Structure formats: C-alpha cells, structure tokens
Amino acid sequence: MLPFALGLSALGCGIGLGLIGYGAMQGMARQPEAIGKLQTAMLIALAFVELVFLLTVFVGAGAFKP
Amino acid sequence: MEFLVNSTWLMASEEVAEAGAEAAHGLSFAGLMFYIAVTLLVVVGFLAVAKTGLNTRFFKKPATQLLEQLYVFIEGLCVNIIGPHGRKYIPMLLTLWLMIFTGNLVALILHAGPTADLSFNLAMALIAVGYVQYEGMRANGVLGHFSHFAGPRLPLAMALIITPMIFIIEIISETMKNVSLSLRLYGNIHGGHEAVVAMNKLGGGWVPVGDFLFPIKLLTCVVQALIFCLLFAVYLSLVTHHHDEGHDHGNDEGHAAPAH
C-alpha cells in the first residue's frame, strides 16, 4: 500500500509543479520584461510545493513502518 | 523501500547505531567531504584573486570573471528581494551559495558529500534562521521582533483569543523554516543518489542507466544552492523590511502608510 500512496503523493506534487510552471510560462510569454520577477516567485513556489512531497517521503513514509 | 524508513531516523538513532565506530572518534565520511569542499573553495579563492589589472575596465583573469558574475548575480538577488539595504547581506549569502554549491558538486562526483547529509544541512539551516532572528531583533528591537509574530493589532476582545493562536502558529512556522531548508537540500541531493542507485539496476548490470541522470543532477546542484539563498533572502526581507517600502503587513502600529 505504501508504494501506491507514494505514487499518489508524487502525482499531486507533479500536478502542483505543472500548474506553477504553466502559470509562470504564460506570464513570461505575455510579459517578457517581467521574466526576472516571475522566475524568482516561481522558484519560491516550486520550492514550497516540492517541500510537501519531501515531507511526505521522509517524514510520512518513515512514520508508516510497513 | 528500506532507505525511506532508515533515512527518517537517520539523524537520531540509526546513524548512531550503525556508525558507532565512526562516531566514537568523531570522524565521519561526510565530515571528510566537508573538508574536501572547503579545500576546493580555498583553492578556487586563491585562483580567483586578481593581483593585476585592477585599473582596467574588466578583469582579465577568467576565474575572476567567473566569480565576478556570481557576485553580480547574488548582489542582484539581494537588492531585488531584500531592498536597497540588502547589500550588506551579500557576504553571508555568497558564502552560503558557495558552500552549498561546492558541497553539492562534491556530493555529485564522489557519491558522498556534506550536503547529502542531514546534519550538515540542519546546521546550515539553523545558522540561517538564527541569523534571520538576530537581524530581526536588530532591526525592530527584541520586543518589536516578537510582536511581529503576534500578527496585526486587534481590538482587545478579539486579541485575547486570536493573538495567542497566531503567536503559536508563527512560532511553529518559524521552526519549520529550519526543517524545510534542511530537508529540501538533503532530500534533493540524497534522493538524487538513491535514484541513480535504483535506476542502475534497470540496466541489468551492463548499462549504468542511472548515471545518465548526471545533467539533471548538475542542474539540481545549482538550483538547490539558489533556492537556499533565495529563501534565506526572503526570510531576511520579511523581518528587516523598512517602513518606507510599500507592502508590509502587520508590522506598523496600526497606521496605514501614506500612498506615495
């Protein structure tokens, strides 16, 4: 059951990262002069979404004790 | 699946049990890698010193030019995120960037490294968050810094209920900054190694499939060093922002800044 749950969490993380990339790409395409600011905000958001997955893997999966 | 279970308790129990012999004389493999990374940094520093050509328009030594680019990049990061007063944090951020990047490179090539070890990352995160607290206290005063945690000023009846809750949540999120900074770096670097090991088995012992992940791991090295510094700068900007900047939330004493 744990591998399936990990796969689900990876799916959610992938959707979140994809949405952030989608939004940032659209913003960059519409306003190329704002790329610097968009990249900074995008990286911060990516880091926070990624953290959820890392917490799932390292804390959640460890607490399961299969 | 075994590494997932092990790595969670890595810092506390299992590492001490497994590496008891190493811990006894205070030497560990990650510590050795740390010294290798520091030695590399010192060598790069000596290589990048420009003794001549200081009066020309640009440095002529390639190594100096490279590090100048890095300096300009970190300076832009500081000034853009923290603001005009962020220029004094450049040494701290540059040191962290260089240390993390070199540690990542050592971890990338030697398959063991300081940043692939949770304790080193946790130490760096503690230093970073502690420095943020120190700077916050220096900018707002000790009481001002702690009242920053308590959220906006509210009417008395609401403040009795809501302010303690906000205070507790802010304290928790402040300690979670340590966890997030360290676990992100550790998870990315250590997870990259685990992915290589797991994917090498796919080649059936003939083709090292996992080693073709090298470019993406190289990208991870740069991005993780960047993200650590970026988040550090964001935390610094949150506690040290001055009142003459437009967006600030909950720090001023109830009066709205005039529009300018």
Tab-separated table of C-alpha atoms in Angstrom:
chain	number	residue	atom	x	y	z
A	1	MET	CA	0.000	0.000	0.000
A	2	LEU	CA	2.882	2.369	0.736
A	3	PRO	CA	4.262	2.461	-2.832
A	4	PHE	CA	0.779	3.286	-4.115
A	5	ALA	CA	0.420	6.076	-1.570
A	6	LEU	CA	3.834	7.445	-2.525
A	7	GLY	CA	2.789	7.371	-6.161
A	8	LEU	CA	-0.327	9.339	-5.305
A	9	SER	CA	1.713	11.944	-3.463
A	10	ALA	CA	4.089	12.195	-6.424
A	11	LEU	CA	1.069	12.676	-8.684
A	12	GLY	CA	-0.196	15.535	-6.564
A	13	CYS	CA	3.232	17.129	-6.412
A	14	GLY	CA	3.569	16.801	-10.184
A	15	ILE	CA	0.213	18.480	-10.768
A	16	GLY	CA	1.168	21.318	-8.452
A	17	LEU	CA	4.562	21.853	-10.075
A	18	GLY	CA	2.964	21.711	-13.503
A	19	LEU	CA	0.402	24.342	-12.581
A	20	ILE	CA	3.127	26.640	-11.287
A	21	GLY	CA	5.189	26.146	-14.440
A	22	TYR	CA	2.107	26.717	-16.594
A	23	GLY	CA	1.250	29.956	-14.863
A	24	ALA	CA	4.813	31.216	-14.921
A	25	MET	CA	5.282	30.329	-18.593
A	26	GLN	CA	2.087	32.119	-19.564
A	27	GLY	CA	3.094	35.147	-17.578
A	28	MET	CA	6.527	35.161	-19.194
A	29	ALA	CA	5.024	34.851	-22.666
A	30	ARG	CA	2.654	37.721	-22.042
A	31	GLN	CA	5.175	39.981	-20.372
A	32	PRO	CA	8.746	39.117	-21.316
A	33	GLU	CA	10.068	42.149	-19.441
A	34	ALA	CA	8.845	40.681	-16.128
A	35	ILE	CA	10.798	37.431	-16.500
A	36	GLY	CA	13.182	38.186	-13.646
A	37	LYS	CA	10.468	38.771	-11.075
A	38	LEU	CA	8.400	35.857	-12.348
A	39	GLN	CA	11.326	33.476	-12.117
A	40	THR	CA	12.006	34.410	-8.506
A	41	ALA	CA	8.394	33.969	-7.479
A	42	MET	CA	8.158	30.756	-9.489
A	43	LEU	CA	11.227	29.259	-7.822
A	44	ILE	CA	9.904	30.082	-4.363
A	45	ALA	CA	6.547	28.496	-5.150
A	46	LEU	CA	8.245	25.450	-6.656
A	47	ALA	CA	10.319	25.068	-3.520
A	48	PHE	CA	7.253	25.118	-1.303
A	49	VAL	CA	5.365	22.565	-3.370
A	50	GLU	CA	8.385	20.333	-3.528
A	51	LEU	CA	8.746	20.530	0.231
A	52	VAL	CA	5.345	18.903	0.700
A	53	PHE	CA	6.471	15.910	-1.316
A	54	LEU	CA	9.775	15.694	0.530
A	55	LEU	CA	7.951	15.820	3.852
A	56	THR	CA	5.683	13.032	2.623
A	57	VAL	CA	8.608	10.873	1.607
A	58	PHE	CA	10.937	11.459	4.517
A	59	VAL	CA	8.547	12.003	7.403
A	60	GLY	CA	5.284	10.385	6.346
A	61	ALA	CA	6.740	7.247	4.791
A	62	GLY	CA	9.122	6.811	7.675
A	63	ALA	CA	6.340	7.036	10.219
A	64	PHE	CA	4.385	4.274	8.490
A	65	LYS	CA	6.720	1.404	9.402
A	66	PRO	CA	5.363	-1.132	6.896
B	1	MET	CA	11.906	0.946	0.344
B	2	GLU	CA	14.415	0.380	3.085
B	3	PHE	CA	16.131	3.744	2.663
B	4	LEU	CA	12.878	5.601	3.196
B	5	VAL	CA	12.434	4.033	6.569
B	6	ASN	CA	16.050	4.424	7.540
B	7	SER	CA	16.574	7.973	6.421
B	8	THR	CA	13.861	9.427	8.613
B	9	TRP	CA	15.564	8.369	11.780
B	10	LEU	CA	18.978	8.907	10.288
B	11	MET	CA	19.807	11.839	12.456
B	12	ALA	CA	18.594	10.425	15.726
B	13	SER	CA	19.080	6.766	16.291
B	14	GLU	CA	20.051	4.626	13.366
B	15	GLU	CA	23.120	6.534	12.322
B	16	VAL	CA	24.487	6.423	15.822
B	17	ALA	CA	23.817	2.696	15.972
B	18	GLU	CA	25.271	1.964	12.541
B	19	ALA	CA	28.166	4.381	12.605
B	20	GLY	CA	29.029	3.967	16.224
B	21	ALA	CA	32.636	3.222	15.421
B	22	GLU	CA	32.946	6.375	13.336
B	23	ALA	CA	31.156	8.498	15.861
B	24	ALA	CA	33.474	7.325	18.580
B	25	HIS	CA	36.463	9.167	17.182
B	26	GLY	CA	34.451	11.996	15.727
B	27	LEU	CA	35.252	11.356	12.099
B	28	SER	CA	32.592	10.630	9.545
B	29	PHE	CA	32.653	10.353	5.806
B	30	ALA	CA	30.500	13.434	5.370
B	31	GLY	CA	32.878	15.391	7.573
B	32	LEU	CA	35.798	14.381	5.388
B	33	MET	CA	33.820	15.502	2.340
B	34	PHE	CA	33.180	18.800	4.068
B	35	TYR	CA	36.900	19.375	4.375
B	36	ILE	CA	37.380	18.434	0.735
B	37	ALA	CA	34.749	21.006	-0.237
B	38	VAL	CA	36.338	23.694	1.934
B	39	THR	CA	39.742	22.920	0.440
B	40	LEU	CA	38.278	23.238	-3.052
B	41	LEU	CA	36.747	26.573	-2.102
B	42	VAL	CA	40.060	27.883	-0.767
B	43	VAL	CA	41.837	26.771	-3.939
B	44	VAL	CA	39.206	28.489	-6.087
B	45	GLY	CA	39.563	31.591	-3.966
B	46	PHE	CA	43.321	31.691	-4.469
B	47	LEU	CA	42.881	31.089	-8.184
B	48	ALA	CA	40.391	33.925	-8.470
B	49	VAL	CA	42.489	36.608	-6.776
B	50	ALA	CA	43.294	39.327	-9.282
B	51	LYS	CA	46.640	40.894	-8.445
B	52	THR	CA	46.963	42.884	-11.654
B	53	GLY	CA	44.587	44.666	-13.939
B	54	LEU	CA	42.630	46.314	-11.174
B	55	ASN	CA	42.550	49.623	-13.022
B	56	THR	CA	41.243	48.280	-16.303
B	57	ARG	CA	37.583	48.202	-17.199
B	58	PHE	CA	37.195	44.482	-16.632
B	59	PHE	CA	39.179	41.676	-15.040
B	60	LYS	CA	41.367	39.757	-17.420
B	61	LYS	CA	41.614	36.516	-15.441
B	62	PRO	CA	38.886	34.022	-16.401
B	63	ALA	CA	38.437	32.733	-12.850
B	64	THR	CA	37.992	36.256	-11.555
B	65	GLN	CA	35.461	36.994	-14.244
B	66	LEU	CA	33.535	33.873	-13.316
B	67	LEU	CA	33.367	34.751	-9.647
B	68	GLU	CA	32.505	38.333	-10.545
B	69	GLN	CA	29.498	37.050	-12.431
B	70	LEU	CA	28.477	35.099	-9.344
B	71	TYR	CA	28.913	38.186	-7.193
B	72	VAL	CA	26.793	40.287	-9.527
B	73	PHE	CA	24.128	37.584	-9.502
B	74	ILE	CA	23.998	37.393	-5.704
B	75	GLU	CA	24.031	41.184	-5.493
B	76	GLY	CA	21.039	41.342	-7.821
B	77	LEU	CA	19.269	38.757	-5.690
B	78	CYS	CA	19.900	40.752	-2.518
B	79	VAL	CA	18.912	44.107	-3.956
B	80	ASN	CA	15.823	42.783	-5.722
B	81	ILE	CA	14.429	40.785	-2.816
B	82	ILE	CA	15.630	42.480	0.372
B	83	GLY	CA	15.728	46.005	-0.976
B	84	PRO	CA	18.345	48.748	-1.062
B	85	HIS	CA	19.586	47.881	2.416
B	86	GLY	CA	20.152	44.274	1.367
B	87	ARG	CA	23.628	44.970	0.105
B	88	LYS	CA	25.175	44.210	3.486
B	89	TYR	CA	23.922	40.611	3.388
B	90	ILE	CA	25.918	39.805	0.264
B	91	PRO	CA	28.857	38.168	2.119
B	92	MET	CA	26.547	35.850	4.069
B	93	LEU	CA	24.552	34.831	1.011
B	94	LEU	CA	27.644	34.427	-1.143
B	95	THR	CA	29.271	32.235	1.491
B	96	LEU	CA	26.184	30.060	1.761
B	97	TRP	CA	25.860	29.795	-2.025
B	98	LEU	CA	29.499	28.819	-2.492
B	99	MET	CA	29.428	26.323	0.372
B	100	ILE	CA	26.231	24.649	-0.768
B	101	PHE	CA	27.263	24.576	-4.402
B	102	THR	CA	30.685	23.135	-3.647
B	103	GLY	CA	29.168	20.620	-1.281
B	104	ASN	CA	26.692	19.640	-3.972
B	105	LEU	CA	29.480	19.232	-6.510
B	106	VAL	CA	31.452	17.035	-4.120
B	107	ALA	CA	28.317	15.010	-3.461
B	108	LEU	CA	27.700	14.797	-7.197
B	109	ILE	CA	31.108	13.445	-8.118
B	110	LEU	CA	32.221	11.489	-5.067
B	111	HIS	CA	28.800	9.947	-4.244
B	112	ALA	CA	29.034	11.170	-0.687
B	113	GLY	CA	29.105	14.717	0.417
B	114	PRO	CA	28.378	17.239	3.107
B	115	THR	CA	25.049	18.326	1.634
B	116	ALA	CA	23.932	14.715	1.213
B	117	ASP	CA	23.981	14.517	4.993
B	118	LEU	CA	21.102	15.832	7.059
B	119	SER	CA	23.194	17.076	9.950
B	120	PHE	CA	25.248	19.479	7.839
B	121	ASN	CA	22.134	20.870	6.183
B	122	LEU	CA	20.402	21.240	9.529
B	123	ALA	CA	23.394	23.115	10.885
B	124	MET	CA	23.334	25.482	7.930
B	125	ALA	CA	19.583	25.989	8.272
B	126	LEU	CA	19.954	26.700	12.000
B	127	ILE	CA	22.638	29.266	11.246
B	128	ALA	CA	20.486	30.875	8.553
B	129	VAL	CA	17.300	31.050	10.620
B	130	GLY	CA	19.200	32.138	13.714
B	131	TYR	CA	20.802	34.912	11.730
B	132	VAL	CA	17.364	35.944	10.499
B	133	GLN	CA	16.150	36.188	14.109
B	134	TYR	CA	19.232	38.209	15.050
B	135	GLU	CA	18.727	40.603	12.174
B	136	GLY	CA	15.047	40.937	13.014
B	137	MET	CA	15.888	41.824	16.591
B	138	ARG	CA	18.467	44.327	15.427
B	139	ALA	CA	16.054	45.946	13.001
B	140	ASN	CA	12.917	46.039	15.169
B	141	GLY	CA	14.197	45.572	18.696
B	142	VAL	CA	13.645	42.399	20.721
B	143	LEU	CA	10.069	43.240	21.670
B	144	GLY	CA	9.277	44.503	18.195
B	145	HIS	CA	10.570	41.294	16.675
B	146	PHE	CA	8.423	39.129	18.920
B	147	SER	CA	5.381	41.319	18.462
B	148	HIS	CA	5.881	40.747	14.764
B	149	PHE	CA	4.945	37.129	15.461
B	150	ALA	CA	1.708	38.153	17.155
B	151	GLY	CA	0.057	39.308	13.972
B	152	PRO	CA	-1.804	42.560	13.381
B	153	ARG	CA	-3.070	44.778	16.166
B	154	LEU	CA	-6.648	43.834	17.013
B	155	PRO	CA	-9.397	45.107	19.318
B	156	LEU	CA	-8.964	43.796	22.846
B	157	ALA	CA	-11.761	41.212	22.846
B	158	MET	CA	-10.518	39.571	19.661
B	159	ALA	CA	-6.867	39.934	20.599
B	160	LEU	CA	-7.328	37.807	23.721
B	161	ILE	CA	-8.392	34.839	21.608
B	162	ILE	CA	-6.695	35.273	18.286
B	163	THR	CA	-3.286	36.708	19.136
B	164	PRO	CA	-2.065	33.675	21.156
B	165	MET	CA	-3.154	31.391	18.339
B	166	ILE	CA	-1.340	33.454	15.742
B	167	PHE	CA	1.704	33.617	18.002
B	168	ILE	CA	1.853	29.843	18.399
B	169	ILE	CA	1.347	29.250	14.703
B	170	GLU	CA	4.036	31.781	13.806
B	171	ILE	CA	6.487	30.150	16.218
B	172	ILE	CA	5.755	26.760	14.668
B	173	SER	CA	6.231	28.117	11.173
B	174	GLU	CA	9.470	29.733	12.282
B	175	THR	CA	10.839	26.408	13.472
B	176	MET	CA	9.515	24.722	10.357
B	177	LYS	CA	11.779	27.009	8.357
B	178	ASN	CA	14.717	25.016	9.719
B	179	VAL	CA	13.093	21.765	8.718
B	180	SER	CA	12.112	22.973	5.281
B	181	LEU	CA	15.506	24.450	4.416
B	182	SER	CA	17.476	21.434	5.576
B	183	LEU	CA	15.113	18.716	4.396
B	184	ARG	CA	14.778	20.222	0.934
B	185	LEU	CA	18.511	20.267	0.332
B	186	TYR	CA	19.021	16.842	1.887
B	187	GLY	CA	16.092	15.313	0.018
B	188	ASN	CA	17.203	16.607	-3.339
B	189	ILE	CA	20.856	15.638	-3.080
B	190	HIS	CA	20.413	12.343	-1.224
B	191	GLY	CA	17.353	11.473	-3.293
B	192	GLY	CA	19.392	12.014	-6.450
B	193	HIS	CA	21.885	9.408	-5.259
B	194	GLU	CA	19.141	6.977	-4.406
B	195	ALA	CA	17.580	7.499	-7.837
B	196	VAL	CA	20.903	6.751	-9.513
B	197	VAL	CA	21.363	3.589	-7.468
B	198	ALA	CA	17.794	2.468	-8.142
B	199	MET	CA	17.999	3.165	-11.860
B	200	ASN	CA	21.377	1.494	-12.277
B	201	LYS	CA	19.631	-1.795	-11.557
B	202	LEU	CA	17.438	-1.271	-14.617
B	203	GLY	CA	20.410	-1.761	-16.911
B	204	GLY	CA	20.873	-5.311	-15.687
B	205	GLY	CA	24.427	-4.659	-14.578
B	206	TRP	CA	25.556	-3.809	-18.092
B	207	VAL	CA	24.328	-0.288	-18.737
B	208	PRO	CA	24.583	2.283	-15.933
B	209	VAL	CA	21.214	3.834	-16.723
B	210	GLY	CA	21.189	5.939	-13.579
B	211	ASP	CA	24.418	7.719	-14.422
B	212	PHE	CA	22.696	9.344	-17.352
B	213	LEU	CA	20.923	11.417	-14.715
B	214	PHE	CA	24.161	13.390	-14.345
B	215	PRO	CA	22.975	16.522	-16.211
B	216	ILE	CA	19.775	16.807	-14.223
B	217	LYS	CA	21.731	16.300	-11.017
B	218	LEU	CA	24.077	19.072	-12.091
B	219	LEU	CA	21.047	21.288	-12.627
B	220	THR	CA	19.796	20.311	-9.177
B	221	CYS	CA	23.123	21.379	-7.659
B	222	VAL	CA	22.765	24.925	-8.977
B	223	VAL	CA	19.040	25.210	-8.326
B	224	GLN	CA	19.216	23.970	-4.744
B	225	ALA	CA	22.024	26.377	-3.873
B	226	LEU	CA	19.980	29.134	-5.484
B	227	ILE	CA	16.791	28.187	-3.646
B	228	PHE	CA	18.504	28.070	-0.273
B	229	CYS	CA	19.884	31.571	-0.804
B	230	LEU	CA	16.601	32.788	-2.271
B	231	LEU	CA	14.575	31.620	0.706
B	232	PHE	CA	17.170	32.996	3.096
B	233	ALA	CA	16.873	36.359	1.361
B	234	VAL	CA	13.083	36.187	1.516
B	235	TYR	CA	13.163	35.431	5.253
B	236	LEU	CA	15.581	38.319	5.756
B	237	SER	CA	13.373	40.655	3.761
B	238	LEU	CA	10.356	39.662	5.853
B	239	VAL	CA	11.965	40.631	9.148
B	240	THR	CA	14.043	43.621	8.089
B	241	HIS	CA	11.786	45.473	5.731
B	242	HIS	CA	11.621	49.158	6.468
B	243	HIS	CA	8.538	51.279	6.657
B	244	ASP	CA	9.319	53.236	3.535
B	245	GLU	CA	8.540	50.238	1.360
B	246	GLY	CA	5.002	49.818	0.161
B	247	HIS	CA	3.961	46.284	1.011
B	248	ASP	CA	4.300	45.485	4.654
B	249	HIS	CA	1.822	43.572	6.659
B	250	GLY	CA	1.141	43.721	10.327
B	251	ASN	CA	4.337	45.387	11.442
B	252	ASP	CA	3.397	49.025	11.650
B	253	GLU	CA	1.477	50.283	14.614
B	254	GLY	CA	-1.945	50.381	13.098
B	255	HIS	CA	-1.475	53.408	10.889
B	256	ALA	CA	-1.503	52.965	7.153
B	257	ALA	CA	1.496	54.312	5.319
B	258	PRO	CA	0.631	57.296	3.116
B	259	ALA	CA	0.435	56.497	-0.553
B	260	HIS	CA	3.493	57.520	-2.465
